[in-house]
XYZ file of C-alpha atoms in Angstrom:
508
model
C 129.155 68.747 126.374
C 130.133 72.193 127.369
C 132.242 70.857 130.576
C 134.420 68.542 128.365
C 135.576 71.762 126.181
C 137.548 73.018 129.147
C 139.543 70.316 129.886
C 142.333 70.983 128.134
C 144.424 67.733 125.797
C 148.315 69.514 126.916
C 149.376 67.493 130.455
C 152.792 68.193 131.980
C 155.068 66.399 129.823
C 157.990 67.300 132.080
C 156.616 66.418 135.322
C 155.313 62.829 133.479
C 158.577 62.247 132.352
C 159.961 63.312 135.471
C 158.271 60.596 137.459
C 158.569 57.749 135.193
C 161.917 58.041 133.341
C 163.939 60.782 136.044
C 167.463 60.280 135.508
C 167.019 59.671 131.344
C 168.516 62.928 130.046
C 166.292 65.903 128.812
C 168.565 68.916 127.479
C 171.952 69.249 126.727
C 173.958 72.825 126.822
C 176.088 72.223 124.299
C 177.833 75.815 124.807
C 177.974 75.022 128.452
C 178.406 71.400 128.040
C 175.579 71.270 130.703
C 173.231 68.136 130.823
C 170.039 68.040 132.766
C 167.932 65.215 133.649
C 163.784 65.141 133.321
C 163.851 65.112 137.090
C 166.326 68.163 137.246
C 164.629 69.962 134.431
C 161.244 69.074 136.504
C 162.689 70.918 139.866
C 164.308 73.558 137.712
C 160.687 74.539 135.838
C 158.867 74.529 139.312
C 161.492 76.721 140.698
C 161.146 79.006 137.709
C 157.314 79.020 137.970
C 157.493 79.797 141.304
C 159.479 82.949 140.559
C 157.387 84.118 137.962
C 154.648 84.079 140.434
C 156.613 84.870 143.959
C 159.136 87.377 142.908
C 157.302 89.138 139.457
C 153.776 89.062 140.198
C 153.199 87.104 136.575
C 149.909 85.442 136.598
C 148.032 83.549 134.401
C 147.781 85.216 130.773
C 150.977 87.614 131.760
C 153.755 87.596 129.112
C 157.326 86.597 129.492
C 159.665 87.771 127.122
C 163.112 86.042 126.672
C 165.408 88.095 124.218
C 168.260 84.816 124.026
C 170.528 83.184 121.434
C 169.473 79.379 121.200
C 170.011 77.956 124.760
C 168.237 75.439 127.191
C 166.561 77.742 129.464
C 164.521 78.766 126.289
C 162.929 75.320 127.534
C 162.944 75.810 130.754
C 160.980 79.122 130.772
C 158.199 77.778 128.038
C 157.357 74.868 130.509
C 157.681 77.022 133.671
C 155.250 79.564 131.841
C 152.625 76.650 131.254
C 152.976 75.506 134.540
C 151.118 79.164 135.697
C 149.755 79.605 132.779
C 151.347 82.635 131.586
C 152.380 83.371 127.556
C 155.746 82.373 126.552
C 157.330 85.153 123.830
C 160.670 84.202 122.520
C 162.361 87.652 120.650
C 164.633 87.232 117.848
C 167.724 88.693 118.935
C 168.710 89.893 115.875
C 166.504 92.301 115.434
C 167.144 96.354 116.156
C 166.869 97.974 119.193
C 163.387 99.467 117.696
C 162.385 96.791 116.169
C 162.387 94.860 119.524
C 161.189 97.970 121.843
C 157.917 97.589 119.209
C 157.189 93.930 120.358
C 157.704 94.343 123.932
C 155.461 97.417 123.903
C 152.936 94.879 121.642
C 152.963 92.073 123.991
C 153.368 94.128 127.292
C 156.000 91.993 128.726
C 155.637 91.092 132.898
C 159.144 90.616 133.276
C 162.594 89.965 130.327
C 164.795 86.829 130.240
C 167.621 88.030 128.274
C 171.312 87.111 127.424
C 174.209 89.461 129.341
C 175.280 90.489 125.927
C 171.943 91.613 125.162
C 171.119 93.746 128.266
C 171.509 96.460 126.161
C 168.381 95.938 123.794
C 166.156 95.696 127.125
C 163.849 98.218 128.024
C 165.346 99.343 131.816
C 161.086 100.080 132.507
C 161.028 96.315 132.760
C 162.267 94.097 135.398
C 164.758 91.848 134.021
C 166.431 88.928 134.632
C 169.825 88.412 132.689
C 170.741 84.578 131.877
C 174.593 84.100 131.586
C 176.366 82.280 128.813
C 179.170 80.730 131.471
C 177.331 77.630 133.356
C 179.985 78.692 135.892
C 178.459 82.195 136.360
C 175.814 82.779 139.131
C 173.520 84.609 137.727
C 170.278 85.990 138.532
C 168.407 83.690 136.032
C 170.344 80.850 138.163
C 168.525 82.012 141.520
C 165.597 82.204 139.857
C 165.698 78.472 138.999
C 167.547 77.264 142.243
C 164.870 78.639 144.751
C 162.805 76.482 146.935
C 159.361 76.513 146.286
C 155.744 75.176 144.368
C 154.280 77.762 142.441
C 149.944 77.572 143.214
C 148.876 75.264 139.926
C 146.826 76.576 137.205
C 144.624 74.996 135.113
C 144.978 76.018 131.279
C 142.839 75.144 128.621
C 143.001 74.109 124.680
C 142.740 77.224 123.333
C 144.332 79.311 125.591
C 148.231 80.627 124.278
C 150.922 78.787 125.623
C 153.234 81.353 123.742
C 153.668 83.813 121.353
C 155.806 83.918 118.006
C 156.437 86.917 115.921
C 156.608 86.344 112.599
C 159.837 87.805 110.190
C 157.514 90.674 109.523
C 158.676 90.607 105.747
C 155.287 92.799 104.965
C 155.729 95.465 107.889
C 155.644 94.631 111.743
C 155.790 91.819 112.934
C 152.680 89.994 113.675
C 152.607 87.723 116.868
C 151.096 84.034 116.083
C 149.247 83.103 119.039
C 150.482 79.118 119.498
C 147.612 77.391 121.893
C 148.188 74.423 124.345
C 145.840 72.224 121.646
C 148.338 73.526 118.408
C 151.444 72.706 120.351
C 149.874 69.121 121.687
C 148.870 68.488 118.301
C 152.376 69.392 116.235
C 154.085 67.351 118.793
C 152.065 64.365 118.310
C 151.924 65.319 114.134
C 155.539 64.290 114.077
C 155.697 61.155 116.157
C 155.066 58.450 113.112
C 156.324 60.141 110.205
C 159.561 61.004 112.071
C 159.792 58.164 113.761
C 160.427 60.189 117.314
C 160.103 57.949 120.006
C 161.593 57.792 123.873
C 165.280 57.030 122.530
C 165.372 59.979 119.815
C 168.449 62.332 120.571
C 168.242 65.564 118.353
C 170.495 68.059 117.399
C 168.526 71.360 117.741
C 170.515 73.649 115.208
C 168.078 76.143 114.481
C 167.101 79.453 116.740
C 164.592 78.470 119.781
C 163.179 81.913 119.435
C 161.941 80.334 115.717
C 158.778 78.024 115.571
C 161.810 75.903 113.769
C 163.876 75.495 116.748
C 160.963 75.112 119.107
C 159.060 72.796 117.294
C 160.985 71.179 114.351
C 161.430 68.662 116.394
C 162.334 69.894 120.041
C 158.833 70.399 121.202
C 158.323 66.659 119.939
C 161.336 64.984 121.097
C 160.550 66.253 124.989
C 156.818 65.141 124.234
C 157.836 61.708 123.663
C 160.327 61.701 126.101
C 163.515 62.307 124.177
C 166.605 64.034 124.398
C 167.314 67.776 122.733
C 170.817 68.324 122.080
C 170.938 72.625 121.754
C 173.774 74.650 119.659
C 173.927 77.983 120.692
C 174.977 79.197 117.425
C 174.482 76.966 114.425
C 178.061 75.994 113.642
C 178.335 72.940 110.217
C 181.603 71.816 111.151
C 180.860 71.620 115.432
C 177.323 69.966 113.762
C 178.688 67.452 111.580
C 181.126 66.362 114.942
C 178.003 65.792 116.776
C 176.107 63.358 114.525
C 179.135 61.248 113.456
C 179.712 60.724 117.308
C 178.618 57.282 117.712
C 178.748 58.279 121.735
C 176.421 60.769 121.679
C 174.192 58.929 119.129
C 172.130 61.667 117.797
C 169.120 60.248 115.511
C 167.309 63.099 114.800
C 168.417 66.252 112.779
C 166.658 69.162 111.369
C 167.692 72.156 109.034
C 166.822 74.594 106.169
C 168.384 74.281 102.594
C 171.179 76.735 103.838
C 171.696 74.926 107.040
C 172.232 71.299 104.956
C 173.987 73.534 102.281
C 176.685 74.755 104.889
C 176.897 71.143 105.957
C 177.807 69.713 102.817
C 181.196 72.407 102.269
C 182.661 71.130 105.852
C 186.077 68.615 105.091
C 185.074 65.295 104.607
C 181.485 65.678 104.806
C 180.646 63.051 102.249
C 182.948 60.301 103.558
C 181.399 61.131 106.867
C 179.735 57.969 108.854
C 176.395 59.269 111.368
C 175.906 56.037 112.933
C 172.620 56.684 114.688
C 170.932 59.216 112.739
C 167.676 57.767 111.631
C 165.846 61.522 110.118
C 167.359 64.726 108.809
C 164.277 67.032 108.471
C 164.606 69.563 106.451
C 161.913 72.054 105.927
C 162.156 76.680 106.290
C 162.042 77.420 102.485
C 162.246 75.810 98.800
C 165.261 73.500 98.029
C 167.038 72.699 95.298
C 166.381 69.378 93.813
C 170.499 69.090 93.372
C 170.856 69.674 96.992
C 168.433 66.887 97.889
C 170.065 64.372 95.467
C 173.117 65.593 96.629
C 172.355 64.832 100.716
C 170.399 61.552 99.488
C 173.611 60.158 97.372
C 175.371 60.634 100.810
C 173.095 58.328 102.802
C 171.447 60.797 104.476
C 167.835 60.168 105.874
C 166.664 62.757 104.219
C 163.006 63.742 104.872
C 161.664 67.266 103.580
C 158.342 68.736 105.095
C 156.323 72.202 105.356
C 155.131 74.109 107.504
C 155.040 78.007 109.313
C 154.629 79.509 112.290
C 151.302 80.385 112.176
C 150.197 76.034 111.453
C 152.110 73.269 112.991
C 154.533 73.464 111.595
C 153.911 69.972 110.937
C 152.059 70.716 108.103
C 153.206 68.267 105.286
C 155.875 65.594 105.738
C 157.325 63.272 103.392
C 157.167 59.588 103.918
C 160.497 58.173 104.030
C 159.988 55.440 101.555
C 159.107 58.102 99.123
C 161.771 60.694 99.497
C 163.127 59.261 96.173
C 160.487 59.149 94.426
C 158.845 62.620 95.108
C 162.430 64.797 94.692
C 161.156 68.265 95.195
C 157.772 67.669 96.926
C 157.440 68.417 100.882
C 154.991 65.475 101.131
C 151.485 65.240 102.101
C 149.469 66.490 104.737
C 149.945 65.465 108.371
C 146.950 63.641 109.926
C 145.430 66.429 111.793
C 145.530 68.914 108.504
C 143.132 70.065 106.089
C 144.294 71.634 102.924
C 143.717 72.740 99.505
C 144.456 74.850 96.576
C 142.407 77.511 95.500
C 142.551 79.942 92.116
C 142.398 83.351 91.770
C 138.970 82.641 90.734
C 137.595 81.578 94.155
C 137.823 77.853 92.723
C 139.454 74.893 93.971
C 142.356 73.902 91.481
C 142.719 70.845 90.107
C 145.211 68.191 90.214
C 148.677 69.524 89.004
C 148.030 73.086 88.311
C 149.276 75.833 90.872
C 147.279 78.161 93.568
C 147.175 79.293 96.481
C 147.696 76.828 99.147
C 145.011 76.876 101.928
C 144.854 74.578 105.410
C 142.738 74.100 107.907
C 142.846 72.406 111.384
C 143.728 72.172 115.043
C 146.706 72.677 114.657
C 146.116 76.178 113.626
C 147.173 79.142 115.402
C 144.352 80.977 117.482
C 145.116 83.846 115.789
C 147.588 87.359 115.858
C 148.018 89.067 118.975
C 146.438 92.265 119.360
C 146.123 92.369 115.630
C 141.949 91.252 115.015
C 142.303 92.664 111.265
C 145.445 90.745 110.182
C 143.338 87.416 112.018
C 140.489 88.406 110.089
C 142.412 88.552 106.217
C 144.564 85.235 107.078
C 141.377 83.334 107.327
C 138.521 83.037 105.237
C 135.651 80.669 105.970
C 137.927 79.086 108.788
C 140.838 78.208 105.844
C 144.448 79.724 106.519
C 145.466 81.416 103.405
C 148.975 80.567 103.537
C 150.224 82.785 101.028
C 152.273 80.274 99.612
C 151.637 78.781 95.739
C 151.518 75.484 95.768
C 150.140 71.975 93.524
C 149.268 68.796 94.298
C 149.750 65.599 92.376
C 147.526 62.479 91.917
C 149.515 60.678 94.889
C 148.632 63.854 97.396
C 152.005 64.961 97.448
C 152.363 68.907 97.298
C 154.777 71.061 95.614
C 155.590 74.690 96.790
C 155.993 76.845 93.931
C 156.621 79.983 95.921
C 155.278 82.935 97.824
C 153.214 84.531 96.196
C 154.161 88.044 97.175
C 157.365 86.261 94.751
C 156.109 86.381 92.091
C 156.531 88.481 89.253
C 155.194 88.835 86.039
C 157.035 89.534 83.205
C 155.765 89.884 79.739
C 152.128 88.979 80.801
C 153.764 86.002 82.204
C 153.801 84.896 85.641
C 157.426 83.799 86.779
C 158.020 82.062 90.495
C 161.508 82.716 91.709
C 161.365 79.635 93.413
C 161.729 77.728 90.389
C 164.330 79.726 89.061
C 166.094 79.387 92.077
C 165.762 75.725 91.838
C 167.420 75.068 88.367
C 170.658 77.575 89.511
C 171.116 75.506 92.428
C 171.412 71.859 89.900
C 174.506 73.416 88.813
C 177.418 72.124 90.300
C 179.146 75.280 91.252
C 176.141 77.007 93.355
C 175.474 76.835 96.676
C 172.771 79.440 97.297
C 170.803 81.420 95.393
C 167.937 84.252 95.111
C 166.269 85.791 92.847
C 163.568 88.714 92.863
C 161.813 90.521 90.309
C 163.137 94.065 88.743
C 161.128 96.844 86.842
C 161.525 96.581 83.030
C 160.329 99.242 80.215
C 159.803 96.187 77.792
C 158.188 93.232 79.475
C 157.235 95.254 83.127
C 159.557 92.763 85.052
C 162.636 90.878 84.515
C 164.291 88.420 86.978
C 167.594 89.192 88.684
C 169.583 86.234 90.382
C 172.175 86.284 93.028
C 174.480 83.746 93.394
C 176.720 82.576 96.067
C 179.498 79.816 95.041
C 180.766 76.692 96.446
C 184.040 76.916 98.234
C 185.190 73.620 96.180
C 187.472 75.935 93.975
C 185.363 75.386 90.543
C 185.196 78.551 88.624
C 182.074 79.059 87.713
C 181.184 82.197 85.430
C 178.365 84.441 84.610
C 177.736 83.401 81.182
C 177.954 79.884 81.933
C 175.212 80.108 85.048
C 172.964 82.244 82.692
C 173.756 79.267 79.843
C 172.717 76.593 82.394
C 169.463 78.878 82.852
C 168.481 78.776 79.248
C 169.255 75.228 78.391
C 166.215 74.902 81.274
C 163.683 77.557 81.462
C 161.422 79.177 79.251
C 162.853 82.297 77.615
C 160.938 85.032 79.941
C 162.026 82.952 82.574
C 165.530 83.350 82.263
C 167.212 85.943 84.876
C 168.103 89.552 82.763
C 171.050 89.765 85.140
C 172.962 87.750 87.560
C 175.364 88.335 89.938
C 177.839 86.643 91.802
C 178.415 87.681 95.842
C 180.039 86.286 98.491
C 177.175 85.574 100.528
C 173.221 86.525 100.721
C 171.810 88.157 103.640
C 169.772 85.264 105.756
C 168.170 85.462 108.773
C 168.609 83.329 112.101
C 166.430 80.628 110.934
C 168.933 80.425 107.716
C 166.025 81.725 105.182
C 167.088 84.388 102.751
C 165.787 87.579 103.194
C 164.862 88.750 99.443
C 163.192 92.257 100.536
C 167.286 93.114 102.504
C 169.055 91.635 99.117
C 166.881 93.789 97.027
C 167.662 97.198 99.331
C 171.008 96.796 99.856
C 171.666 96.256 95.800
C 168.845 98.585 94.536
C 168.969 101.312 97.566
């Protein structure tokens, strides 16, 4: 009936844990070495809330922007903001002065959260409140969260946004992904079986919590089910790698991109490494090579790949442990609240094993894009999320990404996905990233062009003999025209590799 669609599925998972499990640890600082309990994290969010509304005036549906490098209070803020039912928008930090004054001007900000060493990139129209990296300091974020007080409850519903996430904005501006209370509910319980997250999961959050990756992949999850989030400020392999082979801190829960795992495997001693309690290392953000994966497997690591984006989940697909093995390359099937499927350029579904456009449908969809109706209205088509992505499926439901398809280029009346290219460079032994992207050609309209970044391991590795690996593999068109070797590829905070910066700065 029309009464039950405005009671809304998210409950205060804080305050629940905070009465039945209070002194079982939360969040962990691990730049401040600062631990707080689900009853301190509980007293901090109310005081927080009670701010927002007291000293800033933010009421329900008000924005409040946090411009931060990875850091508890991320946490903090996105529970305090539910609490009063305001939008959470975490900025990437690493994005221009410009580029940021554009998103606050988008989202119309109440009040900034921001860094000290960011205070610089803040609008000084907005009233701010600066968070400091010393747990020491006393700073104003620090009064905000000590002060005495209940902010007046709110009541939120399922489809209202509980935050805001701008995407990479790889095709012009960014585009804010409106995240409700029902998607984030939903993606939090999407990872419980798979993942195995349960009250005694400990997890090493290594990606950026202004990134649906570090938010949600698994923190978002692991505080849902009672859990504790371990946070790195900055994602650091070797500082990483000392974490999960502490048997003290017993983390069992690890997630990464290709790059982050990638970095892990060139710290000393990684393979003779023991993690006594890790039970899943996620990895998920972009394609990986199938070397890689064999690679982490052979180790002992629990590897588990999945899928997913900030605009669905991003619990999306998830492989089953038991068939990590046996499905090298896929990023498993779809999670139990997700429709999907793969459609032609013909407006027809594919079949089984040949390659489209990968659509999905759901709750755990995003509501939409902020102030943006007309790029909501070309992401969706007859309620489907066209992903963008190519993709297949095989006869066991398990889906392959082939690659973007903004990706893919066509040379010779051919059409050639990078990703796969990408995928047979990183078998060899000697690579340890790689990109490629497509370059004009008189002859054949487009020709590949791969950059390469080596392993530190001291093998030299030539040109001729990466482009010789390439055609003992690949078709003939498929085979990159040139390659080049650098000493690293530009990447963004999440650890993805930004193709459209690699081809400016080398083709300016």
């Amino acid at each position: 009936n029309t009464a039950m669609k405005h009671i809304a599925i998210y409950n205060d998972w804080i305050r629940h844990h905070a009465t039945y499990r209070a002194h079982h640890q939360a969040l962990v600082d691990d730049a401040k070495a600062v631990t707080r309990t689900y009853a301190e994290l509980d007293r901090r969010v109310d005081a927080l809330a009670f701010s927002l509304q007291v000293q800033y005036g933010v009421q329900r549906g008000d924005r409040v922007l946090l411009l931060s490098k990875s850091c508890t209070e991320a946490f903090e803020l996105q529970f305090a903001c539910a609490r009063i039912g305001a939008i959470f928008v975490p900025a990437n930090w690493r994005l221009s002065a410009a580029e940021l004054a554009w998103i606050a001007a988008d989202c119309a900000p109440r009040v900034v959260f921001h860094d000290a060493e960011f205070r610089q990139l803040c609008g000084a129209e907005l009233p701010e409140v600066e968070i400091h990296p010393s747990a020491a300091c006393d700073s104003a974020y620090e009064h905000c969260a000590a002060r005495e007080g209940r902010a007046d409850p709110v009541t939120v519903e399922d489809e209202d946004p509980w935050m805001i996430l701008y995407t990479s904005g790889t095709t012009g501006r960014p585009k804010g992904a409106m995240l409700s209370y029902r998607m984030m509910h939903l993606n939090a319980v999407s990872w419980l079986s798979p993942s195995r997250i349960t009250d005694r999961a400990v997890f090493l959050c290594a990606m950026p919590t202004f990134h649906t990756g570090g938010l949600n992949c698994y923190s978002n999850a692991i505080l849902y089910a009672g859990g504790t989030v371990i946070v790195q400020r900055d994602y650091d392999a070797a500082r990483a790698l000392q974490l999960l082979a502490d048997a003290d801190v017993g983390i069992t829960h690890f997630f990464g991109t290709p790059t982050h795992y990638a970095m892990l495997t060139q710290v000393q001693d990684f393979e003779t490494t023991r993690l006594p309690a890790l039970e899943i290392a996620g990895m998920g953000g972009s394609p990986s090579s199938n070397a890689l994966i064999r690679e982490l497997i052979a180790t002992g690591l629990p590897l588990q790949p999945a899928y997913g984006m900030t605009e669905i989940g991003p619990a999306i697909f998830v492989t089953e442990m038991h068939d990590v093995q046996r499905k090298v390359g896929s990023c498993g099937h779809p999670t139990m609240h997700v429709q999907m499927k793969i459609m032609g350029a013909d407006g027809r579904e594919c079949p089984t094993g040949e390659p489209g456009e990968l659509w999905v449908r759901g709750p755990v969809c995003m509501s939409g894009y902020w102030n943006n109706p007309d790029a909501t209205r070309l992401s969706f088509e007859d309620g489907w999320f066209r992903t963008g992505d190519g993709a297949r499926i095989d006869a066991d439901g398990y889906v392959y990404i082939v690659d973007r398809l903004k990706d893919m280029f066509i040379s010779g009346g051919e059409n050639v996905y990078p990703a796969e290219i990408e995928r047979v460079l990183g078998d060899h032994p000697g690579v340890l990233l790689s990109a490629v992207i497509g370059m004009a050609d008189e002859r054949w309209g487009e020709v590949g062009a791969a950059y390469v970044v080596l392993k530190s391991s001291g093998r030299a590795t030539t040109v001729d003999e990466l482009l010789a690996h390439c055609r003992e593999r690949l078709a003939r068109y498929k085979v990159p025209k040139t390659l080049v070797i650098l000493d690293d590829l530009p990447r963004n905070a999440s650890g993805k590799i930004l193709k459209r910066a690699l081809a400016a700065s080398l083709n300016p």
